[in-house]
Short mmCIF file of C-alpha atoms and ligand atoms in Angstrom, two decimals:
data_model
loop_
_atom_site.label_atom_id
_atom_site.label_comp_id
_atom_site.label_asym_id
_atom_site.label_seq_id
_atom_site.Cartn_x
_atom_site.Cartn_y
_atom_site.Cartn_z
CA UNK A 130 151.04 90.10 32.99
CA UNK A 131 153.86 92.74 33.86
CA UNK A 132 154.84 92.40 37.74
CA UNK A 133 156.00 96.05 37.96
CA UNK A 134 153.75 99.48 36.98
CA UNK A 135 154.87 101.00 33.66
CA UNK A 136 154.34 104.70 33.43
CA UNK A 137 152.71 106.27 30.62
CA UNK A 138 155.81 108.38 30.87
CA UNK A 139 159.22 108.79 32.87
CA UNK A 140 161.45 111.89 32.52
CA UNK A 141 164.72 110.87 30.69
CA UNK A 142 167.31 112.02 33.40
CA UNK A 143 170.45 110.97 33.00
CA UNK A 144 173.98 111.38 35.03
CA UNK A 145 174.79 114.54 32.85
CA UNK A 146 171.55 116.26 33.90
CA UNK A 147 172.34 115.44 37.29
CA UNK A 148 176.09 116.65 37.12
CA UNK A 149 174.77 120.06 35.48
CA UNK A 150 172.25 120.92 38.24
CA UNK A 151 175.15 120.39 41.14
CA UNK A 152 177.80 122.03 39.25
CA UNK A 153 174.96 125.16 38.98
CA UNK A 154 174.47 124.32 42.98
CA UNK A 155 178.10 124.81 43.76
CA UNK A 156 178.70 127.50 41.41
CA UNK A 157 177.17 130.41 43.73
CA UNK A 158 174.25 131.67 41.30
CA UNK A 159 171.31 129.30 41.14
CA UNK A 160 168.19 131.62 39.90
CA UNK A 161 168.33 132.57 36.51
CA UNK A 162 171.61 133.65 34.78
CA UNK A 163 173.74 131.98 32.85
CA UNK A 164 171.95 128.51 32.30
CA UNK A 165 168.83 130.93 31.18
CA UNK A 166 171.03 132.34 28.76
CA UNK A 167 172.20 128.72 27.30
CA UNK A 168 169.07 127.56 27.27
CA UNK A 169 167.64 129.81 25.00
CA UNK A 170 170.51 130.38 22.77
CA UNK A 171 170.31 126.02 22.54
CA UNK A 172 166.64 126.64 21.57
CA UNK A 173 167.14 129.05 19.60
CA UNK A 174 170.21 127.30 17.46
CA UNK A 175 167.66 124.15 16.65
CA UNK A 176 164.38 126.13 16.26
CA UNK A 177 165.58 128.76 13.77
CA UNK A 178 164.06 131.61 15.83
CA UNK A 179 165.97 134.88 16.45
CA UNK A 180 164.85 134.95 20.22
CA UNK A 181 163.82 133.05 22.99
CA UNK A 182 162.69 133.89 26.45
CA UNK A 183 162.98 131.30 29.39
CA UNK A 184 160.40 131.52 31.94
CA UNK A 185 158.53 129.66 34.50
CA UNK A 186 156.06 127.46 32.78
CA UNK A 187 154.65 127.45 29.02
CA UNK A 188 151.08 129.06 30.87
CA UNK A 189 153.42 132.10 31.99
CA UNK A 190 154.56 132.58 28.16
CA UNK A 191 150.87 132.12 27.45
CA UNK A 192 150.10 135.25 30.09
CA UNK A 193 152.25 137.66 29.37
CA UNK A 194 151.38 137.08 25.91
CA UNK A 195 148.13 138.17 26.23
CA UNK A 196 149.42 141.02 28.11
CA UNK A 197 152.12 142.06 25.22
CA UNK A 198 149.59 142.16 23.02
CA UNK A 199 146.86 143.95 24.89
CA UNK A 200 144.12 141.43 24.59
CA UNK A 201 141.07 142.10 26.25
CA UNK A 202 137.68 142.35 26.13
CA UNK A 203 136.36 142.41 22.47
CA UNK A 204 139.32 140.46 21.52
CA UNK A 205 138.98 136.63 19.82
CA UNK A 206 141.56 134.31 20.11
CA UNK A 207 141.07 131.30 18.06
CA UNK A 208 142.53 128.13 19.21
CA UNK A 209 141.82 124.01 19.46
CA UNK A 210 139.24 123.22 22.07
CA UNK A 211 142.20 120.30 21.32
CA UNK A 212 144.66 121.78 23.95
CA UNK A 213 145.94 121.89 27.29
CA UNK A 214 143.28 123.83 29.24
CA UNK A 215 146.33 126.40 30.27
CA UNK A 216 145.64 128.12 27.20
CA UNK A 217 141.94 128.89 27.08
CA UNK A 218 142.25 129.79 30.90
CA UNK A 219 144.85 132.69 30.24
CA UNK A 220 142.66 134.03 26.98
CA UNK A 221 139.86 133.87 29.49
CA UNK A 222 141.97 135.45 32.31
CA UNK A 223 142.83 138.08 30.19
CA UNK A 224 139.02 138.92 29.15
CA UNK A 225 139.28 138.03 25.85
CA UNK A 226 137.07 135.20 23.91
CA UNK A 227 138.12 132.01 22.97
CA UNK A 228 136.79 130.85 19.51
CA UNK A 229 137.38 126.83 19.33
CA UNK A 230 138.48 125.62 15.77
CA UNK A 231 137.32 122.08 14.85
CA UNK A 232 140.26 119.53 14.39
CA UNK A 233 141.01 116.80 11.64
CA UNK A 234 139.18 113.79 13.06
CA UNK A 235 142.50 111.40 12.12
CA UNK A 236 144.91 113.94 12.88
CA UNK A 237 143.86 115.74 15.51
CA UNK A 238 145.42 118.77 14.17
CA UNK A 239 143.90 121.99 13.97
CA UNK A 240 143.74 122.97 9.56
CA UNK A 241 143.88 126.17 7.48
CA UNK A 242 140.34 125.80 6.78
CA UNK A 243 138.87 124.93 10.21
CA UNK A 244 140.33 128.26 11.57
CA UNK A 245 139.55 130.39 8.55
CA UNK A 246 135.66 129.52 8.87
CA UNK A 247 136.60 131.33 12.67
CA UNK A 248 137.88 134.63 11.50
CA UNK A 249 136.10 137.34 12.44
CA UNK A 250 137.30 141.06 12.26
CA UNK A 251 137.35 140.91 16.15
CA UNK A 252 140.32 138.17 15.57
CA UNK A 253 143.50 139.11 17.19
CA UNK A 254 145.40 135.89 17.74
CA UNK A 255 145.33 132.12 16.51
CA UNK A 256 147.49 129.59 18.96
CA UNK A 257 147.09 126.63 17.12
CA UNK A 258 149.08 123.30 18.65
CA UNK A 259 151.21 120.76 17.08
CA UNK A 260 149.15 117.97 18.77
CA UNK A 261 151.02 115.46 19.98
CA UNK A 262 154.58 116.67 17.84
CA UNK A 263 152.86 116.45 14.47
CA UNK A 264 153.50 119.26 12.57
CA UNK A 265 150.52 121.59 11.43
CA UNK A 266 149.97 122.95 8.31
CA UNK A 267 151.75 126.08 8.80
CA UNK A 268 151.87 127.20 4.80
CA UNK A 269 147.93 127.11 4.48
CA UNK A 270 147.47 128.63 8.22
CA UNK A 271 149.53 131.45 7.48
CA UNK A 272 148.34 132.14 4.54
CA UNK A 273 144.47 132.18 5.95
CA UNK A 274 145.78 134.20 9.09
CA UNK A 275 146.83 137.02 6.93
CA UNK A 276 147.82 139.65 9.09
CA UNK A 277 146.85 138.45 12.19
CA UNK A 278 149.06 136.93 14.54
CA UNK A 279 149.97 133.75 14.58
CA UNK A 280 151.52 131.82 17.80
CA UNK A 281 152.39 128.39 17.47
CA UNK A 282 151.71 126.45 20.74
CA UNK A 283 154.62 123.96 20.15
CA UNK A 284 154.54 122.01 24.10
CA UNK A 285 154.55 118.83 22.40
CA UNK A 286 157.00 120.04 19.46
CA UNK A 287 160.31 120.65 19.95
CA UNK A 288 162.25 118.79 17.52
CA UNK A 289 158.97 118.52 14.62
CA UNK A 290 159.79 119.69 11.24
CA UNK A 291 157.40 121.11 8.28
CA UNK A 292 158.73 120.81 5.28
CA UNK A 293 162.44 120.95 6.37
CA UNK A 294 162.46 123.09 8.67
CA UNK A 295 161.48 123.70 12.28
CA UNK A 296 158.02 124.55 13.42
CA UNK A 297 158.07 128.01 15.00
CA UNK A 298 161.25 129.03 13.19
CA UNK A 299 159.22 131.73 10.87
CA UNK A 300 157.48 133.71 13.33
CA UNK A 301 156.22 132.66 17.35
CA UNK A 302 155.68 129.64 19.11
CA UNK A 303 155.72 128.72 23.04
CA UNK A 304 157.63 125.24 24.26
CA UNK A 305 156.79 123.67 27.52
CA UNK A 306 159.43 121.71 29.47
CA UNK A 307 157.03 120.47 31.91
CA UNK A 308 157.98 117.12 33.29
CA UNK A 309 156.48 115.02 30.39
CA UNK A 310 157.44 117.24 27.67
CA UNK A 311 160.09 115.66 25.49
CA UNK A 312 162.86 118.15 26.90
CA UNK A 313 161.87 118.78 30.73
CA UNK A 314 163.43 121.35 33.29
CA UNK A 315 160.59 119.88 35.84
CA UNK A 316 158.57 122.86 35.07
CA UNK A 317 159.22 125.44 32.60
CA UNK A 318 159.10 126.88 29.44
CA UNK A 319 160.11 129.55 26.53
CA UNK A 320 158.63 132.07 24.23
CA UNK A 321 160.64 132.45 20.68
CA UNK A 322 160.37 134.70 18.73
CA UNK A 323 161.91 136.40 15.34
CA UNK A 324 160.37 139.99 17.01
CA UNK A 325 163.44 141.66 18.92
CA UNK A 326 160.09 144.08 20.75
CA UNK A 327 158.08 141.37 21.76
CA UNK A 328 161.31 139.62 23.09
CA UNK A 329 162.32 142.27 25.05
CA UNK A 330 158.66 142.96 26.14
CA UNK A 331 158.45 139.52 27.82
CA UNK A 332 161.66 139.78 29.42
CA UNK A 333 160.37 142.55 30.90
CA UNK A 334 157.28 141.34 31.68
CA UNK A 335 158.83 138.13 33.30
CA UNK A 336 160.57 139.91 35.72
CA UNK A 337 158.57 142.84 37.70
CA UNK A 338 158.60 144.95 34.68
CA UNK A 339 161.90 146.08 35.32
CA UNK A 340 164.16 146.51 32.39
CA UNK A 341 166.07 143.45 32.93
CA UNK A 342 166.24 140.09 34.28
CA UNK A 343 167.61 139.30 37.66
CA UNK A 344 171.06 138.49 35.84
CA UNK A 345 173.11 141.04 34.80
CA UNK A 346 175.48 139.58 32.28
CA UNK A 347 178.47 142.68 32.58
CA UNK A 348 178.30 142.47 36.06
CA UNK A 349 177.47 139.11 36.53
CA UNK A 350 174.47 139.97 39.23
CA UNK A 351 171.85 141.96 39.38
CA UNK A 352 172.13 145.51 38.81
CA UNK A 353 170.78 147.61 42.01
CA UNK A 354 169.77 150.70 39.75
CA UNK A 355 167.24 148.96 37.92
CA UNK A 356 164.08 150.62 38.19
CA UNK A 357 160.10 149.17 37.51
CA UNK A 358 159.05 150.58 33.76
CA UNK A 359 156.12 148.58 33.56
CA UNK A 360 154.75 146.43 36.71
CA UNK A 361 155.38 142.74 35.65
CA UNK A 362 155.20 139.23 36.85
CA UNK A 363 157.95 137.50 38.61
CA UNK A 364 157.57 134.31 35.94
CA UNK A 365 161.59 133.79 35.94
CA UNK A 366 163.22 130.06 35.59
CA UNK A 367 166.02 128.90 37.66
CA UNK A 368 169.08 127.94 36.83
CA UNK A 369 168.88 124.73 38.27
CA UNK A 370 166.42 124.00 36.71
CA UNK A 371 167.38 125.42 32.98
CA UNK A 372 170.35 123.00 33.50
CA UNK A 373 168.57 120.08 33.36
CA UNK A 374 166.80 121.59 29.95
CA UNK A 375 170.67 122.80 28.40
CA UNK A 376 171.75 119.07 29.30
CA UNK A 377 168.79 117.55 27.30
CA UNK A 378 169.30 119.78 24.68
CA UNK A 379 171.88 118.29 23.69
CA UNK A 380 170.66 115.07 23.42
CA UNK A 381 166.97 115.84 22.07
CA UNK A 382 167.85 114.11 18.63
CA UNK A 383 168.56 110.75 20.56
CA UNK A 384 165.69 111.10 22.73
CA UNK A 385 162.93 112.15 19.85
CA UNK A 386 164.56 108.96 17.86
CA UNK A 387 164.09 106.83 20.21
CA UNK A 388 160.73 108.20 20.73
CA UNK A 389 160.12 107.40 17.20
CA UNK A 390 161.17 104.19 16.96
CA UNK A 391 158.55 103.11 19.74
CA UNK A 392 155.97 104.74 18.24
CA UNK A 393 156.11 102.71 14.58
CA UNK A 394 156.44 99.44 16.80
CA UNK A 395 153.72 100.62 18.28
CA UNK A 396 151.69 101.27 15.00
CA UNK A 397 153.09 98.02 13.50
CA UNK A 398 151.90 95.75 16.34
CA UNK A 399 148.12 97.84 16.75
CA UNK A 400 147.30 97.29 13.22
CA UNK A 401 145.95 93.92 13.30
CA UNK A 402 143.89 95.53 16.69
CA UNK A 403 140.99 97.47 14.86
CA UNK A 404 139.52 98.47 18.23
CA UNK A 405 142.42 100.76 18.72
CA UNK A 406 143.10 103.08 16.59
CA UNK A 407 146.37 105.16 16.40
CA UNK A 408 146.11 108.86 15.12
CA UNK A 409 147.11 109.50 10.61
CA UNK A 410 149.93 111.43 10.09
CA UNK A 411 148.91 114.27 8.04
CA UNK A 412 149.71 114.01 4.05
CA UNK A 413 152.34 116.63 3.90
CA UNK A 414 156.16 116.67 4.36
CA UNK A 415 157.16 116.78 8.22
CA UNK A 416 159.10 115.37 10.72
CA UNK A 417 157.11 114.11 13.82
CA UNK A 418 158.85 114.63 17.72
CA UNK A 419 156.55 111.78 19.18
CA UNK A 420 156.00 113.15 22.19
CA UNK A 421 153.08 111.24 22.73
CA UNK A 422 151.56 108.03 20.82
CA UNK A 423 147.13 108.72 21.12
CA UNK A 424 145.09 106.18 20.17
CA UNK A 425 141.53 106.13 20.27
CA UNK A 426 139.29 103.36 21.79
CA UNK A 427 136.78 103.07 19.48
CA UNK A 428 134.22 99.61 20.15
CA UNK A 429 130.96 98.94 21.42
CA UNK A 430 133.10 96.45 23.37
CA UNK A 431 135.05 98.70 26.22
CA UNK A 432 134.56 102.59 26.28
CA UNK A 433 137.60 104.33 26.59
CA UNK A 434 137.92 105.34 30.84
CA UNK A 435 137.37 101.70 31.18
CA UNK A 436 140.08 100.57 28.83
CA UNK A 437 142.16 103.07 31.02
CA UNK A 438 141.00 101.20 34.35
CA UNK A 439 141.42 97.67 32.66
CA UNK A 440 145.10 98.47 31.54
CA UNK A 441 146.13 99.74 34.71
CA UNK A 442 144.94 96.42 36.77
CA UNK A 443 147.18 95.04 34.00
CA UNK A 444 150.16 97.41 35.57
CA UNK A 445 150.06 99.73 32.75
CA UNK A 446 149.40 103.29 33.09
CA UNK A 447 148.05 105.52 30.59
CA UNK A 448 147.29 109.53 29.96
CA UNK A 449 144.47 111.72 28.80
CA UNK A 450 145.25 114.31 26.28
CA UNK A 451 143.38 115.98 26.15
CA UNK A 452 139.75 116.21 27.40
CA UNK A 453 138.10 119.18 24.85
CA UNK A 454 138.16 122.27 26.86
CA UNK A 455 134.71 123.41 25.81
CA UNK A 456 132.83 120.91 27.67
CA UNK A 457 134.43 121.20 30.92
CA UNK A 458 132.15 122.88 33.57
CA UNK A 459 133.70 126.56 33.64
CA UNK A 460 133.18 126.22 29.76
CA UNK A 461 129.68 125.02 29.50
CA UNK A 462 128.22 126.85 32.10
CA UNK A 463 129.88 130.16 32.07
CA UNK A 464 130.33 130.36 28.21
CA UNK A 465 127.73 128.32 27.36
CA UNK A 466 129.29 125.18 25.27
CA UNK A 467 127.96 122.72 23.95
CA UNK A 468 127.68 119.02 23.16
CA UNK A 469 127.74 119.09 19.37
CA UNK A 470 129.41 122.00 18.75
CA UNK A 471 133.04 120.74 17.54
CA UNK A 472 132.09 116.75 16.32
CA UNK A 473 135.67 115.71 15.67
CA UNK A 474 137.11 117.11 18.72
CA UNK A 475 134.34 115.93 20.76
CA UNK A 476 134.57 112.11 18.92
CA UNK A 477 138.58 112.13 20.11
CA UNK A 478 137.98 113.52 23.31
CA UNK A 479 135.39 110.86 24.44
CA UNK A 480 137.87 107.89 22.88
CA UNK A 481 141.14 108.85 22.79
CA UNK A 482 144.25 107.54 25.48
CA UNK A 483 148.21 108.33 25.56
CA UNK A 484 149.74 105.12 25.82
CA UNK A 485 152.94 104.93 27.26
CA UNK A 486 156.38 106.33 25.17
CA UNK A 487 159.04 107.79 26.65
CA UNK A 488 163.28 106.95 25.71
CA UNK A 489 164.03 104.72 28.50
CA UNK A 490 161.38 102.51 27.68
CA UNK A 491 162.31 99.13 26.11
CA UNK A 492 160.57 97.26 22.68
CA UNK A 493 159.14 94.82 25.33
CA UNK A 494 157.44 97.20 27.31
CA UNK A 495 155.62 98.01 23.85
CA UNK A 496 154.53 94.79 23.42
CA UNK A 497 153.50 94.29 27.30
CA UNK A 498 150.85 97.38 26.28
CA UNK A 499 150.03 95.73 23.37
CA UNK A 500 149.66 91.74 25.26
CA UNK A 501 147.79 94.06 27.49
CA UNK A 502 144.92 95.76 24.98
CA UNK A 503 144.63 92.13 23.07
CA UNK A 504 143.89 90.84 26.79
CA UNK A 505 141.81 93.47 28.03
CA UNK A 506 139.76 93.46 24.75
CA UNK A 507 139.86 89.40 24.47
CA UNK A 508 138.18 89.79 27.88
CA UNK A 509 134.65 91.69 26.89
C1 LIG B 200 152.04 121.21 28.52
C2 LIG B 200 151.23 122.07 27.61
C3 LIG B 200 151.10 123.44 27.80
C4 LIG B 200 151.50 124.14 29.05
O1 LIG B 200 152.78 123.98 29.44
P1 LIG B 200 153.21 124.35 30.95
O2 LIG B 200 154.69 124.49 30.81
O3 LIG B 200 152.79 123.22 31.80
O4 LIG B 200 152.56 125.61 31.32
C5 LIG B 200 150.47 124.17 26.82
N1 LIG B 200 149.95 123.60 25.73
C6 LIG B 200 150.02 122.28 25.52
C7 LIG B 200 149.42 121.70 24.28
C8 LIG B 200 150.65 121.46 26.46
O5 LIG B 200 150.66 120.14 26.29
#
C-alpha cells in the first residue's frame, strides 16, 4: 500500500506560473488589465473563436449569459442533468426551466437525438458539456438546434478537438479554470464567442454595466468618465490570477499529453478488471483533453461510495462527477424530479468515480490505483 495520500488531482504549477504572478505583483496593476487581455487573446488563438471574455468563474459566464439573452420565465434551457450543478442553478436563478437531456450510457455525452426529443417552441438555449474533455457531436447538435442557440459548456475542454478542429471555435462555449480544470487561474473562467454584441455585452455586464472594464488600454487605467449604461455585476478576474492561466497556456499541449498518456495506461491496466469500467470514446473523429478519467463501479460486490471509502483507506483519493442534478433535493422537491426519469444518467450517477489524473502524476501512481481497486475488490 502507498505510504503517502495521492490526490485525485493536483494543480500543475510550475516556477513560470509562479514568476508570472510576482512579476504582475511588482508591476503596479494587479486587477484585471493586461494579463486579462493575454489571456483571452491565448484562448482565443487555440480555440478558433473571434472573442473571449475573462471573468470570475465559468458560473459568472453562465449568469450573465442568461442575462444577455433575456431568459426568463417561459424560457427552456435544455442541458445534461450530466453537469456541474452551477449551470442548472443560474437557468433556475434566472427563472427560466431547465429541460434535462438523457446522455449516452458509455459516453456520457449528451447526443443530437437526446436533445432534439427536448425541443419545444419554448426552447431558447441548449448548453450541452463536453463531459469529461470528450468532444460532443457538434455536426448532428447543430444541425437539430436549428436556430436556436447553442452554448457549448467546454469546463472540462480546452484543448478537445471534433473533427480537426476545436470545440467552441464555430459559435459559443464557456471554459472554467477552476483549480482542477486542466488550465487553472485558482478560480476563473471565459466566455468566447464569434458574436462581437454578445462580447461586448458581457464585458459590460462583467463590470457594473459600465461601458468598459476596469482597464483602460490607451490610458493604461481606468477611465474616470465612464458612466453605468446598464447596471452589471462586478464578475472581473485579476490579473494575478489570469497570469497563472497565460503561463499554462502555453504549456496546455504538454499538460493535456501527459494527461493522455495516463489515461490509456489507465484503460490498458483496467481492462482485465471487469468491475470497473472506464467510459467509450464516442465513434467519431476527435481529440480528447482528459481532464478527467470516470469509471464506473459496476458489481454486486462493492457499490460505488464504498469503493470511494475503501480506496481512500488505501491512501488514494478519488472525485465525484458528477452526481445528476435532477435528483438533488432543490430538484426533486421544488421541480418535482424523479427517479426514473433520465435511466442512463441516473445508472452513471449512482456508479461512476474520477480516479486520479493530473500531469505531475507518475505511471506508478497509476498502477498504485490500479494495485489498489484489484485489492479493494479481491477483498469482498
Ligand atoms: C467546473 C465546471 C463548471 C463551472 O466552472 P466554475 O469556473 O467553477 O464556475 C461548469 N460546468 C462544468 C461541466 C464544470 O465542470
Amino acid at each position: 500500500m502507498r505510504n503517502e495520500f495521492l490526490p485525485f488531482t493536483r494543480p500543475a504549477i510550475n516556477e513560470a506560473d509562479i514568476r508570472a504572478v510576482t512579476e504582475v505583483l511588482r508591476s503596479g496593476w494587479i486587477t484585471n488589465g493586461p494579463q486579462n487581455a493575454a489571456l483571452e487573446s491565448g484562448v482565443c488563438e487555440i480555440t478558433g473563436n473571434r472573442f473571449g471574455v475573462a471573468l470570475s468563474s465559468a458560473t459568472a459566464a453562465m449568469h450573465l449569459l442568461m442575462k444577455i439573452m433575456k431568459l426568463g420565465p417561459g424560457d427552456e434551457v435544455i442541458t445534461p442533468s450530466m453537469t456541474w450543478v452551477s449551470i442548472v442553478n443560474m437557468i433556475v436563478l434566472a427563472g427560466a426551466t431547465p429541460v434535462f437531456c438523457e446522455i449516452d450510457r458509455e459516453t456520457m455525452l449528451a447526443t443530437p437525438e437526446s436533445i432534439a426529443e427536448k425541443i419545444t417552441p419554448r426552447t431558447k438555449l441548449i448548453i450541452p458539456v463536453h463531459f469529461a474533455g470528450a468532444a460532443l457531436d457538434l455536426d448532428g447538435i447543430y444541425r437539430v438546434a436549428g436556430e436556436i442557440p447553442v452554448v457549448e459548456d467546454a469546463a472540462h475542454a480546452l484543448g478537445t478537438y471534433y473533427k480537426g478542429r476545436h470545440i467552441g471555435s464555430t459559435g459559443a462555449a464557456i471554459y472554467s479554470f477552476h483549480a482542477i480544470k486542466n488550465v487553472t487561474t485558482g478560480e476563473g473562467g471565459m466566455f468566447v464567442t464569434n458574436n462581437e454584441e454578445d462580447a461586448a455585452l458581457m464585458r459590460r455586464w462583467k463590470f457594473h454595466g459600465i461601458g468598459m472594464d476596469a482597464f483602460d488600454r490607451q490610458n493604461r487605467g481606468r477611465s474616470p468618465q465612464a458612466e453605468v449604461i446598464e447596471p452589471g455585476f462586478k464578475y472581473n478576474l485579476t490579473d494575478i490570477c489570469a497570469a497563472i492561466g497565460v503561463s499554462q497556456l502555453s504549456r496546455l499541449v504538454n499538460i493535456n499529453t501527459r494527461r493522455r498518456e495516463l489515461a490509456m495506461l489507465y484503460r490498458r491496466e483496467l481492462a482485465n478488471v471487469p468491475e470497473i469500467r472506464p467510459l467509450a470514446d464516442p465513434d467519431y473523429d476527435f481529440k480528447h483533453a482528459w481532464h478527467l478519467f470516470v469509471v464506473r463501479v459496476d458489481t454486486p460486490k462493492i457499490d460505488r461510495n464504498s469503493f470511494m471509502t475503501e480506496l481512500k483507506a488505501r491512501n488514494i483519493g478519488t472525485g465525484l462527477h458528477f452526481r445528476c442534478a435532477h435528483l438533488q433535493k432543490y430538484y426533486r422537491e421544488v421541480m418535482g424530479f424523479r427517479p426514473g426519469m433520465l435511466p442512463a444518467t441516473e445508472y452513471n450517477s449512482d456508479r461512476i468515480c474520477s480516479l486520479p489524473l493530473f500531469p505531475d502524476m507518475t505511471f506508478d501512481d497509476v498502477i498504485d490505483v490500479v494495485e489498489a481497486i484489484k485489492a479493494v475488490l479481491a477483498g469482498k
